[in-house]
Amino acid sequence: MQIKAPRGTYDILPEQSIKWQWMEKIIKDTAGQFGYQEIRTPVFEHTELFERGVGETSDIVSKEMYTFQDKAGRSITLRPEATASCVRAFIEHGLYNGLLPVKWYYSGPMFRYDRPQTGRFRQFHQFGVEVFGSDNSLLDAEVIILMMEIFKGLGIKEPELHINSVGCPSCRPGHRQELIDYLTPLKDKLCKDCQQRYMTNPLRVLDCKNQSCHQTITGHPTIADSLCPACTRHYEQVREALSENGVAYIHDNNLVRGLDYYTNTAFEVHIPGLGAQSAIGGGGRYNGLVKECGGPDVPGIGFALGMERILLAMEASGRLIERSAALDVFIITMDDKFSRHALQLTNKIRQSGISADMDYNHRSPRAQMKFADKSNAKVVIMIGEEETEKGFYLVRNMQSREQYQIDQEDFIAKLQTILLKNEEEIG
Ligand code: HAM
């Protein structure tokens, strides 16, 4: 029987990976401009990290984790997100003793056992940032500005930024109780999930995707009404800073996020035309998380973007132009007996920093030319009887279709000139 990739996973073949590389470069360059540096953490961690970090009542921990026992009987989980891993690394390396804030970015695969559909996978990719060591509201604004700059750089049209404040441990319990009191008489009208969670995690009822729950709770008490003075001020400052920097946002009373660690600012970006999985990114502050995970009381904030959804959004914006890898040079042999010479020449060209390839499948010169064309080679070099005897190469510029005989002496420098001229002409 044929073995296929597991459900909810997929391969990124070269014609796609070139788009990924382009997208990742823009994202990482933008993060670099904002002073963020890359962190790479393991793709698996001790299960307890996510239970404590993301929270046991969240869907991610209660239903979606890939958890298994390793050979020594330890419970291990494939990371469903990377914030908890960054927090662990921040604590483990004692970075709270160093220069703060620490500004990190990461990208890589995440794993969630959910029902696959368009834009939702079991192995998917996130780009994210995490900042530790400052509770300045201007930093909240910076993190959101960075996210919006990334969308701009990628040409994503009209990303809709939703923001809210989810309060802090001093104002949240009041709102939580108000919400439970409000939801209790409505209990029977809620969906099964909400009936189970309205007592343990009533905030999650607010962002239930079920339309009838949504309608049932239209008049719910909002967090905004219960915020303590410090949280109110913080949220106001974030909103002011966003406006001062030209970032448009929607204040969204229902935005609570699906992970338990958030405090104060929470945000999400939606692309309305993207269908059910319209959130291309989300994040917020998590001032209690470092402490919760065993570190000192250091505040944090960050976001993560779903890379697959970003690609879908770019496609929808008409920005995802077909890209193909272009090879500088393809070497064609007029006869198989020149192939050893071809390999030496190919390597010499590569060592000079020019990309080059040749035929290994004993194709006819005609078929090699077709192959060169398909590989988008800019220049083709032909080696045959006459060329080897007289000490030159026949070079065809595939863009201008011009053909030259170039002396084998000083060949690389001349080749570089041809490639450079082509680039200048393309602009
Ligand atoms: P999240 O909202 O769970 O937040 O995920 C962030 C983004 O990852 C989502 O907006 C979505 O685009 C993408 N995503 C999530 N699940 C899937 C899936 N199954 N398939 C495809 N894409 C998906 C977090 O993960 C937090 N760690 C963000 C954060 C960082 N908060 C603070 N710092």
Short mmCIF file of C-alpha atoms and ligand atoms in Angstrom, two decimals:
data_model
loop_
_atom_site.label_atom_id
_atom_site.label_comp_id
_atom_site.label_asym_id
_atom_site.label_seq_id
_atom_site.Cartn_x
_atom_site.Cartn_y
_atom_site.Cartn_z
CA MET A 1 0.00 0.00 0.00
CA GLN A 2 1.20 3.49 -0.82
CA ILE A 3 2.31 5.51 2.22
CA LYS A 4 0.95 9.04 2.24
CA ALA A 5 1.69 12.06 4.43
CA PRO A 6 -0.43 11.96 7.62
CA ARG A 7 -3.78 13.78 7.50
CA GLY A 8 -3.39 17.50 8.17
CA THR A 9 0.24 17.58 7.01
CA TYR A 10 1.63 18.31 3.58
CA ASP A 11 4.85 18.65 1.61
CA ILE A 12 6.19 21.98 0.46
CA LEU A 13 7.63 21.21 -2.97
CA PRO A 14 10.24 23.49 -4.61
CA GLU A 15 7.73 25.52 -6.62
CA GLN A 16 6.03 26.38 -3.32
CA SER A 17 9.13 26.57 -1.13
CA ILE A 18 10.48 29.39 -3.26
CA LYS A 19 7.42 31.43 -2.26
CA TRP A 20 7.99 30.50 1.37
CA GLN A 21 11.63 31.62 1.19
CA TRP A 22 10.58 34.94 -0.30
CA MET A 23 7.87 35.43 2.34
CA GLU A 24 10.20 34.43 5.20
CA LYS A 25 12.91 36.79 4.01
CA ILE A 26 10.57 39.79 4.02
CA ILE A 27 9.23 38.87 7.45
CA LYS A 28 12.65 38.28 9.03
CA ASP A 29 14.17 41.40 7.47
CA THR A 30 11.31 43.47 8.89
CA ALA A 31 11.77 41.93 12.36
CA GLY A 32 15.51 42.66 12.08
CA GLN A 33 14.76 46.33 11.33
CA PHE A 34 12.81 46.45 14.58
CA GLY A 35 15.78 45.03 16.52
CA TYR A 36 14.48 41.47 17.01
CA GLN A 37 16.87 38.50 16.99
CA GLU A 38 16.17 34.90 16.16
CA ILE A 39 15.67 32.15 18.74
CA ARG A 40 15.32 28.46 17.86
CA THR A 41 13.81 26.14 20.45
CA PRO A 42 13.14 22.37 20.27
CA VAL A 43 9.96 21.21 18.54
CA PHE A 44 9.13 19.07 21.57
CA GLU A 45 9.03 19.99 25.24
CA HIS A 46 7.91 18.46 28.53
CA THR A 47 4.09 18.30 28.45
CA GLU A 48 3.91 20.16 31.75
CA LEU A 49 5.28 23.31 30.12
CA PHE A 50 2.21 23.69 27.92
CA GLU A 51 -0.19 22.58 30.67
CA ARG A 52 1.16 25.31 32.90
CA GLY A 53 1.91 27.84 30.17
CA VAL A 54 -0.96 27.66 27.69
CA GLY A 55 -3.44 26.55 30.36
CA GLU A 56 -5.30 23.32 31.02
CA THR A 57 -8.73 24.70 30.17
CA SER A 58 -7.67 25.94 26.71
CA ASP A 59 -8.75 23.89 23.67
CA ILE A 60 -5.12 23.53 22.71
CA VAL A 61 -4.15 21.72 25.91
CA SER A 62 -7.41 19.92 26.59
CA LYS A 63 -7.97 18.55 23.07
CA GLU A 64 -5.28 19.33 20.54
CA MET A 65 -1.86 18.31 21.81
CA TYR A 66 0.32 15.63 20.28
CA THR A 67 1.46 14.03 23.52
CA PHE A 68 3.35 10.77 23.90
CA GLN A 69 5.64 9.00 26.31
CA ASP A 70 9.29 8.73 25.36
CA LYS A 71 11.28 5.58 25.94
CA ALA A 72 12.10 6.66 29.49
CA GLY A 73 8.40 7.14 30.28
CA ARG A 74 8.48 10.97 30.26
CA SER A 75 5.49 12.80 28.87
CA ILE A 76 6.55 14.78 25.82
CA THR A 77 4.47 17.11 23.63
CA LEU A 78 5.10 18.41 20.11
CA ARG A 79 4.85 22.18 20.56
CA PRO A 80 1.38 23.52 19.74
CA GLU A 81 2.81 27.07 19.89
CA ALA A 82 6.14 28.62 20.81
CA THR A 83 5.41 31.27 23.44
CA ALA A 84 5.69 28.77 26.30
CA SER A 85 8.95 27.44 24.81
CA CYS A 86 10.39 30.96 24.62
CA VAL A 87 9.38 31.60 28.22
CA ARG A 88 11.11 28.38 29.26
CA ALA A 89 14.27 29.35 27.36
CA PHE A 90 14.21 32.87 28.82
CA ILE A 91 14.07 31.45 32.36
CA GLU A 92 16.44 28.54 31.74
CA HIS A 93 19.22 30.81 30.47
CA GLY A 94 18.72 33.36 33.26
CA LEU A 95 18.24 36.13 30.70
CA TYR A 96 16.18 38.15 33.17
CA ASN A 97 19.54 39.07 34.75
CA GLY A 98 20.74 40.65 31.51
CA LEU A 99 19.80 43.61 29.37
CA LEU A 100 16.02 43.98 29.06
CA PRO A 101 13.86 43.93 27.08
CA VAL A 102 14.88 40.78 25.24
CA LYS A 103 13.32 40.79 21.75
CA TRP A 104 13.08 37.48 19.92
CA TYR A 105 11.56 36.14 16.74
CA TYR A 106 11.11 32.53 15.66
CA SER A 107 9.61 30.55 12.84
CA GLY A 108 8.88 26.90 12.40
CA PRO A 109 6.37 24.08 12.56
CA MET A 110 3.71 23.81 15.29
CA PHE A 111 1.43 20.83 15.92
CA ARG A 112 -2.25 20.77 16.84
CA TYR A 113 -4.62 17.85 16.56
CA ASP A 114 -7.64 19.61 15.11
CA ARG A 115 -10.02 18.80 12.26
CA PRO A 116 -8.12 19.75 9.08
CA GLN A 117 -9.78 22.15 6.63
CA THR A 118 -8.72 25.02 4.37
CA GLY A 119 -6.21 27.07 6.36
CA ARG A 120 -6.16 24.60 9.26
CA PHE A 121 -3.53 21.90 9.49
CA ARG A 122 -2.16 19.53 12.09
CA GLN A 123 1.39 20.56 11.29
CA PHE A 124 1.42 24.23 10.39
CA HIS A 125 3.99 27.00 10.51
CA GLN A 126 4.16 30.14 12.57
CA PHE A 127 6.35 33.17 12.55
CA GLY A 128 6.25 34.83 15.95
CA VAL A 129 7.90 37.38 18.19
CA GLU A 130 8.20 37.51 21.97
CA VAL A 131 9.50 40.39 24.07
CA PHE A 132 10.41 39.98 27.75
CA GLY A 133 11.11 42.58 30.37
CA SER A 134 9.01 45.69 29.78
CA ASP A 135 5.40 46.53 30.53
CA ASN A 136 5.55 49.84 28.65
CA SER A 137 2.36 50.34 26.62
CA LEU A 138 4.51 51.76 23.79
CA LEU A 139 6.00 48.29 23.45
CA ASP A 140 2.51 46.86 22.89
CA ALA A 141 2.18 49.42 20.12
CA GLU A 142 5.59 48.52 18.67
CA VAL A 143 4.75 44.82 18.54
CA ILE A 144 1.47 45.55 16.74
CA ILE A 145 3.17 48.03 14.38
CA LEU A 146 5.78 45.37 13.53
CA MET A 147 3.01 42.89 12.71
CA MET A 148 1.22 45.42 10.49
CA GLU A 149 4.49 46.37 8.75
CA ILE A 150 5.01 42.71 7.92
CA PHE A 151 1.59 42.56 6.27
CA LYS A 152 2.39 45.72 4.36
CA GLY A 153 5.72 44.30 3.17
CA LEU A 154 3.96 41.16 1.98
CA GLY A 155 1.34 43.18 0.11
CA ILE A 156 -1.60 41.77 2.11
CA LYS A 157 -4.60 43.95 1.42
CA GLU A 158 -6.78 45.34 4.20
CA PRO A 159 -5.77 43.27 7.20
CA GLU A 160 -8.38 43.94 9.89
CA LEU A 161 -6.77 44.53 13.28
CA HIS A 162 -8.98 43.74 16.29
CA ILE A 163 -7.81 44.72 19.76
CA ASN A 164 -9.13 44.43 23.27
CA SER A 165 -7.89 44.42 26.83
CA VAL A 166 -8.47 41.25 28.84
CA GLY A 167 -7.48 42.94 32.11
CA CYS A 168 -5.22 41.70 34.87
CA PRO A 169 -5.56 39.39 37.91
CA SER A 170 -7.02 42.27 39.92
CA CYS A 171 -9.85 43.21 37.55
CA ARG A 172 -10.50 39.91 35.79
CA PRO A 173 -12.16 37.97 38.64
CA GLY A 174 -14.90 40.63 38.90
CA HIS A 175 -15.70 40.38 35.21
CA ARG A 176 -15.48 36.61 35.31
CA GLN A 177 -18.07 36.43 38.06
CA GLU A 178 -20.35 38.90 36.26
CA LEU A 179 -20.07 36.77 33.16
CA ILE A 180 -20.88 33.53 34.99
CA ASP A 181 -23.92 35.22 36.59
CA TYR A 182 -24.99 36.42 33.14
CA LEU A 183 -24.45 33.06 31.43
CA THR A 184 -26.00 30.80 34.06
CA PRO A 185 -29.67 31.51 33.16
CA LEU A 186 -28.78 31.26 29.44
CA LYS A 187 -26.96 27.96 29.88
CA ASP A 188 -29.51 25.79 28.02
CA LYS A 189 -29.28 27.96 24.92
CA LEU A 190 -25.51 27.54 24.63
CA CYS A 191 -23.71 24.92 22.53
CA LYS A 192 -22.37 21.77 24.23
CA ASP A 193 -18.81 23.14 24.46
CA CYS A 194 -19.98 26.37 26.06
CA GLN A 195 -22.26 24.53 28.50
CA GLN A 196 -19.15 22.75 29.73
CA ARG A 197 -16.84 25.73 29.87
CA TYR A 198 -19.02 28.63 30.99
CA MET A 199 -18.14 27.96 34.65
CA THR A 200 -14.45 27.04 34.20
CA ASN A 201 -13.51 29.45 31.42
CA PRO A 202 -16.45 31.80 30.76
CA LEU A 203 -14.32 34.12 28.61
CA ARG A 204 -14.11 31.45 25.96
CA VAL A 205 -17.89 31.60 25.50
CA LEU A 206 -17.36 35.12 24.16
CA ASP A 207 -15.39 33.95 21.16
CA CYS A 208 -17.34 30.77 20.48
CA LYS A 209 -17.58 30.26 16.74
CA ASN A 210 -21.12 28.92 17.05
CA GLN A 211 -23.52 31.55 15.62
CA SER A 212 -26.36 30.76 18.04
CA CYS A 213 -24.05 31.22 21.08
CA HIS A 214 -22.97 34.47 19.55
CA GLN A 215 -26.57 35.67 19.32
CA THR A 216 -27.54 34.38 22.77
CA ILE A 217 -24.87 36.45 24.52
CA THR A 218 -25.14 39.74 22.60
CA GLY A 219 -25.70 41.85 25.75
CA HIS A 220 -22.92 40.22 27.82
CA PRO A 221 -20.97 42.27 30.37
CA THR A 222 -17.80 43.44 28.65
CA ILE A 223 -14.29 43.33 30.08
CA ALA A 224 -13.87 46.97 29.11
CA ASP A 225 -16.48 47.90 31.73
CA SER A 226 -14.65 46.06 34.51
CA LEU A 227 -11.06 47.13 33.85
CA CYS A 228 -9.17 48.53 36.85
CA PRO A 229 -7.72 52.06 36.49
CA ALA A 230 -4.22 50.78 35.64
CA CYS A 231 -5.52 48.46 32.89
CA THR A 232 -7.83 51.18 31.54
CA ARG A 233 -4.89 53.59 31.31
CA HIS A 234 -2.61 50.99 29.70
CA TYR A 235 -5.21 50.17 27.08
CA GLU A 236 -5.85 53.85 26.35
CA GLN A 237 -2.14 54.44 25.88
CA VAL A 238 -1.84 51.53 23.47
CA ARG A 239 -4.75 52.86 21.42
CA GLU A 240 -3.31 56.37 21.41
CA ALA A 241 0.10 55.12 20.29
CA LEU A 242 -1.48 53.07 17.50
CA SER A 243 -3.41 56.11 16.26
CA GLU A 244 -0.30 58.31 16.48
CA ASN A 245 1.49 55.81 14.27
CA GLY A 246 -1.29 55.57 11.72
CA VAL A 247 -2.41 52.04 12.62
CA ALA A 248 -6.16 51.54 12.18
CA TYR A 249 -7.84 49.12 14.60
CA ILE A 250 -11.23 47.88 15.71
CA HIS A 251 -11.92 47.72 19.44
CA ASP A 252 -13.53 44.29 19.81
CA ASN A 253 -15.34 43.47 23.08
CA ASN A 254 -15.57 39.81 22.13
CA LEU A 255 -11.88 39.30 21.54
CA VAL A 256 -10.54 37.10 24.32
CA ARG A 257 -8.09 34.73 22.52
CA GLY A 258 -7.97 30.99 22.99
CA LEU A 259 -4.91 30.72 25.20
CA ASP A 260 -5.11 31.30 28.96
CA TYR A 261 -1.96 33.37 29.51
CA TYR A 262 -3.06 36.77 28.24
CA THR A 263 -3.27 39.91 30.37
CA ASN A 264 -4.06 43.47 29.20
CA THR A 265 -3.68 43.94 25.45
CA ALA A 266 -4.94 41.14 23.19
CA PHE A 267 -5.12 41.37 19.40
CA GLU A 268 -5.92 39.41 16.28
CA VAL A 269 -5.77 40.13 12.58
CA HIS A 270 -8.44 38.86 10.22
CA ILE A 271 -8.74 38.83 6.46
CA PRO A 272 -12.52 38.94 5.94
CA GLY A 273 -12.47 37.13 2.59
CA LEU A 274 -10.45 34.19 3.83
CA GLY A 275 -13.35 31.99 4.99
CA ALA A 276 -13.78 30.25 8.33
CA GLN A 277 -10.07 30.38 9.19
CA SER A 278 -9.74 34.11 8.71
CA ALA A 279 -7.32 34.83 11.58
CA ILE A 280 -3.88 35.24 10.07
CA GLY A 281 -2.26 36.17 13.36
CA GLY A 282 -2.81 36.97 16.98
CA GLY A 283 -1.08 37.80 20.20
CA GLY A 284 -1.02 39.90 23.29
CA ARG A 285 0.55 40.57 26.66
CA TYR A 286 1.24 37.81 29.14
CA ASN A 287 2.57 39.54 32.23
CA GLY A 288 2.09 36.56 34.56
CA LEU A 289 3.44 33.79 32.36
CA VAL A 290 7.15 33.93 33.20
CA LYS A 291 6.31 33.68 36.90
CA GLU A 292 3.74 30.94 36.26
CA CYS A 293 6.45 28.91 34.52
CA GLY A 294 8.83 29.19 37.47
CA GLY A 295 10.72 32.40 36.69
CA PRO A 296 10.71 35.86 38.25
CA ASP A 297 7.87 38.32 37.77
CA VAL A 298 8.86 39.57 34.30
CA PRO A 299 6.25 40.85 31.83
CA GLY A 300 6.03 39.66 28.24
CA ILE A 301 4.22 40.32 24.99
CA GLY A 302 4.22 38.78 21.52
CA PHE A 303 2.28 37.51 18.53
CA ALA A 304 2.33 34.66 16.05
CA LEU A 305 1.30 34.59 12.40
CA GLY A 306 -0.04 31.52 10.61
CA MET A 307 2.21 31.24 7.57
CA GLU A 308 -0.16 29.03 5.54
CA ARG A 309 -2.94 31.56 6.03
CA ILE A 310 -0.60 34.39 5.09
CA LEU A 311 0.13 32.63 1.82
CA LEU A 312 -3.62 32.25 1.23
CA ALA A 313 -4.10 35.97 2.00
CA MET A 314 -1.30 36.88 -0.39
CA GLU A 315 -2.90 34.76 -3.09
CA ALA A 316 -6.21 36.52 -2.42
CA SER A 317 -4.44 39.91 -2.71
CA GLY A 318 -2.98 38.86 -6.05
CA ARG A 319 0.49 39.38 -4.59
CA LEU A 320 1.76 35.87 -4.76
CA ILE A 321 3.32 36.06 -8.19
CA GLU A 322 4.66 32.88 -9.64
CA ARG A 323 8.29 32.66 -8.76
CA SER A 324 10.72 30.21 -10.18
CA ALA A 325 14.26 29.46 -9.21
CA ALA A 326 16.58 30.77 -11.91
CA LEU A 327 19.86 29.08 -12.58
CA ASP A 328 22.72 31.26 -13.85
CA VAL A 329 24.34 28.71 -16.11
CA PHE A 330 23.53 25.33 -17.65
CA ILE A 331 26.28 23.35 -19.34
CA ILE A 332 25.44 21.31 -22.41
CA THR A 333 27.67 18.63 -23.88
CA MET A 334 27.49 17.83 -27.60
CA ASP A 335 28.55 14.27 -26.77
CA ASP A 336 28.66 12.24 -23.57
CA LYS A 337 32.44 12.02 -23.80
CA PHE A 338 32.67 15.70 -22.73
CA SER A 339 30.74 15.17 -19.54
CA ARG A 340 33.87 14.91 -17.30
CA HIS A 341 35.07 18.18 -18.74
CA ALA A 342 31.57 19.57 -18.10
CA LEU A 343 31.65 18.57 -14.42
CA GLN A 344 35.01 20.30 -13.94
CA LEU A 345 33.74 23.45 -15.64
CA THR A 346 30.48 23.34 -13.65
CA ASN A 347 32.42 23.17 -10.40
CA LYS A 348 34.80 25.96 -11.40
CA ILE A 349 31.84 28.19 -12.18
CA ARG A 350 30.11 27.31 -8.90
CA GLN A 351 33.29 28.07 -6.95
CA SER A 352 33.24 31.56 -8.43
CA GLY A 353 29.82 32.13 -6.85
CA ILE A 354 27.73 31.60 -9.99
CA SER A 355 25.03 28.91 -9.87
CA ALA A 356 25.51 26.19 -12.45
CA ASP A 357 24.17 22.77 -13.35
CA MET A 358 24.64 20.12 -16.05
CA ASP A 359 23.06 16.97 -17.43
CA TYR A 360 23.63 13.61 -15.72
CA ASN A 361 21.12 11.58 -17.72
CA HIS A 362 22.96 11.24 -21.04
CA ARG A 363 20.43 13.41 -22.88
CA SER A 364 20.87 14.52 -26.46
CA PRO A 365 22.10 18.14 -26.93
CA ARG A 366 18.55 19.10 -27.97
CA ALA A 367 17.01 17.57 -24.85
CA GLN A 368 19.68 19.26 -22.71
CA MET A 369 18.73 22.60 -24.27
CA LYS A 370 15.08 21.98 -23.35
CA PHE A 371 16.12 21.08 -19.81
CA ALA A 372 18.18 24.29 -19.57
CA ASP A 373 15.18 26.27 -20.72
CA LYS A 374 12.92 24.64 -18.12
CA SER A 375 15.51 25.34 -15.43
CA ASN A 376 15.29 29.03 -16.38
CA ALA A 377 19.02 29.11 -17.07
CA LYS A 378 20.19 32.60 -17.97
CA VAL A 379 23.16 31.38 -19.93
CA VAL A 380 23.96 28.10 -21.65
CA ILE A 381 27.51 26.93 -22.30
CA MET A 382 28.12 24.34 -24.98
CA ILE A 383 31.09 21.99 -25.05
CA GLY A 384 31.81 20.00 -28.22
CA GLU A 385 34.61 18.76 -30.44
CA GLU A 386 35.51 22.11 -31.94
CA GLU A 387 35.34 23.92 -28.61
CA THR A 388 37.74 21.55 -26.85
CA GLU A 389 40.17 21.46 -29.79
CA LYS A 390 40.31 25.23 -30.24
CA GLY A 391 40.09 26.18 -26.58
CA PHE A 392 36.85 28.16 -26.44
CA TYR A 393 33.27 27.69 -25.23
CA LEU A 394 30.15 28.50 -27.14
CA VAL A 395 27.98 30.63 -24.86
CA ARG A 396 24.33 31.42 -25.49
CA ASN A 397 22.65 34.23 -23.64
CA MET A 398 19.15 32.79 -23.15
CA GLN A 399 17.63 36.22 -22.56
CA SER A 400 18.96 38.07 -25.63
CA ARG A 401 19.46 34.84 -27.63
CA GLU A 402 22.91 36.15 -28.60
CA GLN A 403 25.68 33.62 -29.02
CA TYR A 404 29.40 34.14 -28.44
CA GLN A 405 32.61 32.15 -28.71
CA ILE A 406 34.55 32.81 -25.53
CA ASP A 407 38.12 31.87 -24.94
CA GLN A 408 38.60 29.31 -22.17
CA GLU A 409 41.32 31.60 -20.73
CA ASP A 410 39.79 34.16 -18.45
CA PHE A 411 36.40 32.56 -19.11
CA ILE A 412 34.85 33.14 -15.66
CA ALA A 413 35.40 36.91 -15.75
CA LYS A 414 33.73 37.12 -19.17
CA LEU A 415 30.85 34.97 -17.98
CA GLN A 416 30.37 37.30 -15.02
CA THR A 417 30.25 40.28 -17.40
CA ILE A 418 27.50 38.65 -19.49
CA LEU A 419 25.42 37.82 -16.41
CA LEU A 420 25.86 41.31 -15.00
CA LYS A 421 24.84 42.93 -18.30
CA ASN A 422 21.69 40.78 -18.33
CA GLU A 423 20.80 41.91 -14.81
CA GLU A 424 21.30 45.57 -15.72
CA GLU A 425 19.06 45.17 -18.75
CA ILE A 426 16.32 43.55 -16.66
CA GLY A 427 16.77 46.42 -14.18
P1 HAM B 1 -2.77 31.42 18.10
O1 HAM B 1 -3.84 32.41 17.91
O2 HAM B 1 -3.15 30.12 18.70
O3 HAM B 1 -1.67 32.14 19.00
O4 HAM B 1 -2.03 31.15 16.74
C1 HAM B 1 -1.52 32.20 15.96
C2 HAM B 1 -1.87 31.99 14.50
O5 HAM B 1 -1.44 30.69 14.07
C3 HAM B 1 -3.36 31.99 14.21
O6 HAM B 1 -3.85 33.31 14.07
C4 HAM B 1 -3.41 31.23 12.88
O7 HAM B 1 -3.11 32.12 11.80
C5 HAM B 1 -2.29 30.24 13.03
N1 HAM B 1 -2.83 28.89 13.35
C6 HAM B 1 -3.25 28.45 14.55
N2 HAM B 1 -3.67 27.18 14.46
C7 HAM B 1 -3.51 26.80 13.17
C8 HAM B 1 -3.74 25.59 12.44
N3 HAM B 1 -4.21 24.49 13.03
N4 HAM B 1 -3.45 25.59 11.11
C9 HAM B 1 -2.96 26.69 10.50
N5 HAM B 1 -2.71 27.85 11.14
C10 HAM B 1 -2.98 27.91 12.46
C11 HAM B 1 -0.53 31.55 19.41
O8 HAM B 1 -0.09 30.53 18.98
C12 HAM B 1 0.25 32.39 20.41
N6 HAM B 1 1.46 31.65 20.78
C13 HAM B 1 0.57 33.76 19.82
C14 HAM B 1 1.35 34.61 20.77
C15 HAM B 1 2.68 34.82 20.76
N7 HAM B 1 0.85 35.27 21.79
C16 HAM B 1 1.83 35.90 22.41
N8 HAM B 1 2.95 35.60 21.81
#
